[in-house]
Amino acid sequence: MSAICFYFQVHQPYRIRKYRVFDIGNSHEYFDSPPGDRLNNLEILQKVARKSYLPANRLFLELLHRHPRLKLAYSLSGVVMDQLAEYAPETLDSFRELAATGRVEILSETYYHSLSFLYSKDEFAHQVRLHDQKVKTLFHQIPKVFRNTELIYNNELGRYMEKMGYTGIIAEGAEHILGWRSPNFLYRPVGTQKIKMLLKNFKLSDDIAFRFSTRGWSEYPLTAPKFARWVSAVNGSGDIVNLFMDYETFGEHQWEDTGIFEFMRYLPGELLKHPDNYFVTPSEAVKKLPAVGELDFPFFVSWADIERDVSAWLGNPMQDDAAGKLFALESAILKTRDNQLISDWRKLQTSDHFYYMCTKWFADGDVHKYFNPYESPYEAFIAFMNVLQDIRMRLEAVSKSKKITPKKIITSTQ
Amino acid sequence: MPLKVLMFGWELPPYNSGGLGTACYGLTEALANQNVEITFVLPQRVNVKADFMKLVFADLEGFSWPDFQLNPYDTLKLLPPGVNPELARDLVAAVHLYAKRAAAIAKKGKFDLIHSHDWLCFPAGVVASDVSDRPLITHVHATELDRSGGNGTNPVVYAVEKHGMDKSSAVIAVSQFTKNLLNTYYQIHPEKVDVVHNGVNTADFDIPVDDANPLQTLKDAGFKVVLFVGRLTLQKGPDYLLKAAKRTLEYFPNAVFLFVGSGDMESQLINQTIQMGLSDRVMFAGFLRGKLLTQTFRSADLFIMPSVSEPFGITALESVAAGTPAIISKQSGASEALGHVLKVDFWDVEEMANQIISVLNYPSLHTALKVNGKAEVKKISWSAAASKTIDVYKKVLSRKK
């Protein structure tokens, strides 16, 4: 018997507009690029909703009706839920419709799709709670399984999430961690008692997410029967096949004309043709399947790039500077109890801002460039740092008026 | 058998007035290293060291270095009085005289190809190609449209440029930017034009900063130095930088703007500086060269190339090679070759100031641009340019057979 677990990631950041030095102190609107601009969040969200989220939701709803045994899982960042509510409420409704089938599980993550676990455990825990509340309000579910931003994971996170009461956690099935072991089983994070770990089968997941429309790929074109055969081949040598991918795979990364929707329309039926295959959600998998061993992640692993580490977001001087200065403001910002200021500060924590500052292979042009709405990593950094400077000035103003004297507010940019 | 190339140039360093001489030197040295035998012709006898190729002087009468500098960028400059009017009455006449001498030079040796740099040498190349029946390659480092900045294009120069390119078997453009311009304004078919980016010898700019560093006093006084290097002409956009300087200083008073170079806008710029009340923050250093210039590149905090129309802009490469981050205009060929610089439309003074202030203000941005830029510019070498040039040679020769 082999379980099949689909989990789709839904996320869009609040992209920072072209915010110049001259805006500091004059404008606190950081995320409102003009219409037609490549950084206009409303237009991007509506485009992605139109091309991807809405048609994909419609398809999966139809599939859930046709296949009573089909099950799915989604993780939606808080910032995408907010943007959907504001810019595309009908799309948010269609996600709620999916959840209402009772066969769609919503996972837990940080509200701001942030890197907070790497900088502040308090801030991290707070964002996880915020997110779970939002999920409860919108989808009437209490998430039991956690996935961290970009599947960034290490042993410490596993232990931390067990303490927070989660039964499962998701990570990348990275070869350099797994070695001879298979991603097709559940494992136990080092130093934990109960929590179980689900690993992304990156080979099969990426066959859909990345290679589906690659004409130079020896398996092109990928058909539903062929892919179902590959999944079924795991029977006997694994408990579960975890197919984890960005939801934008459907219609945005792989355009409709690649046939991705048609592929998906037939895939569940093809998978169910094999009598031993069955679908599970992550929390069901955790309940049903045993952890076959301990897995040691001594350093951070993610699902990004060939490196599968955190070097897409942190490590170059700009990224480290920006993140360090952002999180240095934490206690002073929280003390103000100024909700707008706190929310703006948190929106800056979204991992995408740091991804846009990545200079790895920038000049050669690659996936980073494709996913970067800024002209260069340097422009992304300039906008971010200018906004941070404005946040500092607001912080000073609020602190003065409230007569709070934070121990240390960095006023210089140096 | 090595390829034998007869090349017509106008200047070589240190007797150069700009990037044309630098480019010719860098390219010929790298071509020689790749086994190309070059006979390089200069209009006048000068004491240039270039032992990797054979130098030939056309000995044009009527002017001589350095008393009179025939500046390739001053298209209409008249010769001083007292010069034989039959010979080189003005630059255009000198160009045609150069072409006359080219016939004899071309007959003296056996060459596979003729290679001519910019309009000054195009007529010479056409004549040499005719008398020797060897194919001509014209190499465009700048056009009359760039030099005039859109104002008052000289029709004679334009005609010389177009005629030279029309008579060529192939045209080399220093950028896609220039290639597009040749297609739009000169009707040169894109298939005839190959883009060969200029390069830089990074080692020349990786020298230690010592007492000769002319900026030390400013830096000791706590100033950040923003550097401009280029002719003070419409084409180079120094007036836009001046406006950006004013905006920058409102937010970052501890900056100094240093303009290195001379040109017909110099007095206008100085007057503007005084009127804008910036005379204690904007300085004009005149023309610098050699070690002094390299030291200036290295010790500046930021380099700006705000050109209105820049076929390439070797100074951008030199600055990055020297470890000084650069802001360059999008209207430049160098912006095609460089990724790790900041890019701006020359007219967008607000954005230019935003970028200047950001680089001066955020040390991690400065570091990232410096480190990534230095790594990148190593790949933009003259040897890469020479390899591409040889490809063009081979293409032309194979067609001829």
Tab-separated table of C-alpha atoms in Angstrom, chain B residues 106-267:
chain	number	residue	atom	x	y	z
B	106	ALA	CA	48.507	49.292	-48.340
B	107	LYS	CA	50.601	48.580	-51.434
B	108	LYS	CA	53.754	48.091	-49.367
B	109	GLY	CA	52.717	44.879	-47.646
B	110	LYS	CA	50.578	41.777	-48.016
B	111	PHE	CA	47.524	41.636	-45.795
B	112	ASP	CA	44.486	39.418	-45.392
B	113	LEU	CA	42.201	42.156	-44.147
B	114	ILE	CA	41.808	45.856	-43.577
B	115	HIS	CA	40.372	46.930	-40.212
B	116	SER	CA	39.464	50.602	-39.661
B	117	HIS	CA	38.482	52.330	-36.424
B	118	ASP	CA	35.821	55.049	-36.492
B	119	TRP	CA	35.003	57.597	-39.181
B	120	LEU	CA	38.438	59.267	-39.033
B	121	CYS	CA	39.954	56.108	-40.462
B	122	PHE	CA	37.084	54.900	-42.638
B	123	PRO	CA	38.194	56.710	-45.834
B	124	ALA	CA	41.724	55.355	-45.293
B	125	GLY	CA	40.286	51.878	-44.924
B	126	VAL	CA	38.156	52.192	-48.055
B	127	VAL	CA	41.152	53.313	-50.133
B	128	ALA	CA	43.413	50.593	-48.723
B	129	SER	CA	40.737	47.993	-49.417
B	130	ASP	CA	40.344	49.222	-52.991
B	131	VAL	CA	44.036	49.256	-53.913
B	132	SER	CA	44.804	45.918	-52.225
B	133	ASP	CA	41.541	44.168	-53.046
B	134	ARG	CA	41.298	42.951	-49.482
B	135	PRO	CA	38.010	43.024	-47.523
B	136	LEU	CA	37.347	45.948	-45.207
B	137	ILE	CA	36.008	45.701	-41.684
B	138	THR	CA	34.893	48.946	-40.105
B	139	HIS	CA	34.803	49.150	-36.329
B	140	VAL	CA	32.351	51.638	-34.805
B	141	HIS	CA	33.339	52.958	-31.385
B	142	ALA	CA	31.098	56.003	-31.640
B	143	THR	CA	28.909	57.644	-34.234
B	144	GLU	CA	28.264	61.247	-35.099
B	145	LEU	CA	24.847	60.829	-33.494
B	146	ASP	CA	26.398	59.965	-30.138
B	147	ARG	CA	28.933	62.786	-30.288
B	148	SER	CA	26.415	65.468	-31.150
B	149	GLY	CA	23.960	64.255	-28.501
B	150	GLY	CA	21.197	64.741	-31.056
B	151	ASN	CA	22.055	68.385	-31.695
B	152	GLY	CA	23.638	69.592	-34.893
B	153	THR	CA	24.841	66.398	-36.486
B	154	ASN	CA	27.588	67.137	-39.015
B	155	PRO	CA	26.325	65.830	-42.395
B	156	VAL	CA	29.847	65.436	-43.782
B	157	VAL	CA	30.903	63.189	-40.903
B	158	TYR	CA	27.658	61.231	-41.160
B	159	ALA	CA	28.277	60.691	-44.882
B	160	VAL	CA	31.851	59.501	-44.234
B	161	GLU	CA	30.581	57.053	-41.628
B	162	LYS	CA	27.835	55.669	-43.831
B	163	HIS	CA	30.063	55.378	-46.880
B	164	GLY	CA	32.695	53.474	-44.884
B	165	MET	CA	30.179	51.016	-43.513
B	166	ASP	CA	28.484	50.540	-46.881
B	167	LYS	CA	31.841	49.648	-48.415
B	168	SER	CA	32.667	47.147	-45.645
B	169	SER	CA	32.352	43.390	-45.743
B	170	ALA	CA	31.469	43.491	-42.058
B	171	VAL	CA	30.933	46.079	-39.366
B	172	ILE	CA	31.939	45.656	-35.733
B	173	ALA	CA	29.843	47.621	-33.221
B	174	VAL	CA	30.967	48.015	-29.624
B	175	SER	CA	27.456	47.281	-28.333
B	176	GLN	CA	23.964	46.201	-29.237
B	177	PHE	CA	23.036	49.805	-28.428
B	178	THR	CA	25.303	50.944	-31.283
B	179	LYS	CA	24.211	48.137	-33.577
B	180	ASN	CA	20.595	49.258	-33.206
B	181	LEU	CA	21.590	52.834	-33.932
B	182	LEU	CA	23.495	51.785	-37.080
B	183	ASN	CA	20.408	49.976	-38.270
B	184	THR	CA	17.983	52.803	-37.508
B	185	TYR	CA	19.985	55.841	-38.587
B	186	TYR	CA	22.513	54.441	-41.091
B	187	GLN	CA	20.380	51.666	-42.620
B	188	ILE	CA	23.112	49.109	-42.008
B	189	HIS	CA	21.513	45.656	-42.072
B	190	PRO	CA	21.795	43.896	-38.689
B	191	GLU	CA	23.226	40.779	-40.344
B	192	LYS	CA	26.221	42.787	-41.418
B	193	VAL	CA	26.979	43.986	-37.897
B	194	ASP	CA	28.675	41.956	-35.151
B	195	VAL	CA	28.713	43.186	-31.570
B	196	VAL	CA	32.094	43.010	-29.828
B	197	HIS	CA	32.046	44.549	-26.367
B	198	ASN	CA	35.157	46.353	-25.239
B	199	GLY	CA	37.213	44.948	-22.393
B	200	VAL	CA	39.514	46.015	-19.633
B	201	ASN	CA	42.819	44.750	-18.274
B	202	THR	CA	41.720	44.471	-14.675
B	203	ALA	CA	45.285	44.125	-13.371
B	204	ASP	CA	46.037	47.686	-14.501
B	205	PHE	CA	43.462	48.953	-12.038
B	206	ASP	CA	44.287	46.692	-9.148
B	207	ILE	CA	47.170	48.766	-7.857
B	208	PRO	CA	47.615	49.863	-4.237
B	209	VAL	CA	46.531	53.373	-3.314
B	210	ASP	CA	49.505	55.415	-2.113
B	211	ASP	CA	50.470	59.008	-1.430
B	212	ALA	CA	49.843	59.889	-5.049
B	213	ASN	CA	46.154	59.419	-4.361
B	214	PRO	CA	44.777	62.888	-5.028
B	215	LEU	CA	41.602	62.316	-3.022
B	216	GLN	CA	43.222	61.541	0.319
B	217	THR	CA	42.756	65.023	1.764
B	218	LEU	CA	39.055	64.987	0.969
B	219	LYS	CA	38.615	61.536	2.396
B	220	ASP	CA	40.542	62.430	5.541
B	221	ALA	CA	38.128	65.309	6.008
B	222	GLY	CA	35.263	62.802	6.068
B	223	PHE	CA	33.907	63.339	2.573
B	224	LYS	CA	32.584	60.655	0.267
B	225	VAL	CA	33.803	61.222	-3.249
B	226	VAL	CA	31.520	60.760	-6.255
B	227	LEU	CA	33.545	60.621	-9.460
B	228	PHE	CA	32.790	61.551	-13.056
B	229	VAL	CA	35.410	60.776	-15.713
B	230	GLY	CA	34.788	61.871	-19.272
B	231	ARG	CA	34.677	64.769	-21.640
B	232	LEU	CA	32.508	67.621	-20.440
B	233	THR	CA	30.198	67.529	-23.440
B	234	LEU	CA	26.499	67.089	-24.063
B	235	GLN	CA	27.025	63.422	-24.945
B	236	LYS	CA	28.429	62.551	-21.532
B	237	GLY	CA	25.582	64.112	-19.538
B	238	PRO	CA	27.617	65.976	-16.871
B	239	ASP	CA	24.772	68.508	-16.530
B	240	TYR	CA	22.418	65.742	-15.374
B	241	LEU	CA	24.927	64.680	-12.771
B	242	LEU	CA	25.184	68.259	-11.563
B	243	LYS	CA	21.432	68.332	-10.977
B	244	ALA	CA	21.612	64.986	-9.184
B	245	ALA	CA	24.474	66.378	-7.094
B	246	LYS	CA	22.274	69.196	-5.861
B	247	ARG	CA	19.528	66.736	-4.900
B	248	THR	CA	22.043	64.397	-3.250
B	249	LEU	CA	23.615	67.126	-1.150
B	250	GLU	CA	20.232	68.071	0.325
B	251	TYR	CA	20.206	64.605	1.899
B	252	PHE	CA	23.876	63.732	2.115
B	253	PRO	CA	25.898	66.893	2.777
B	254	ASN	CA	29.184	65.052	3.231
B	255	ALA	CA	29.601	64.228	-0.431
B	256	VAL	CA	31.942	65.788	-2.941
B	257	PHE	CA	31.449	65.521	-6.700
B	258	LEU	CA	34.634	65.414	-8.705
B	259	PHE	CA	34.487	65.998	-12.470
B	260	VAL	CA	37.582	64.715	-14.268
B	261	GLY	CA	37.907	65.745	-17.912
B	262	SER	CA	37.560	68.778	-20.069
B	263	GLY	CA	35.341	69.822	-22.921
B	264	ASP	CA	33.198	72.529	-24.406
B	265	MET	CA	30.725	72.508	-21.515
B	266	GLU	CA	33.339	73.189	-18.881
B	267	SER	CA	32.737	76.908	-18.337
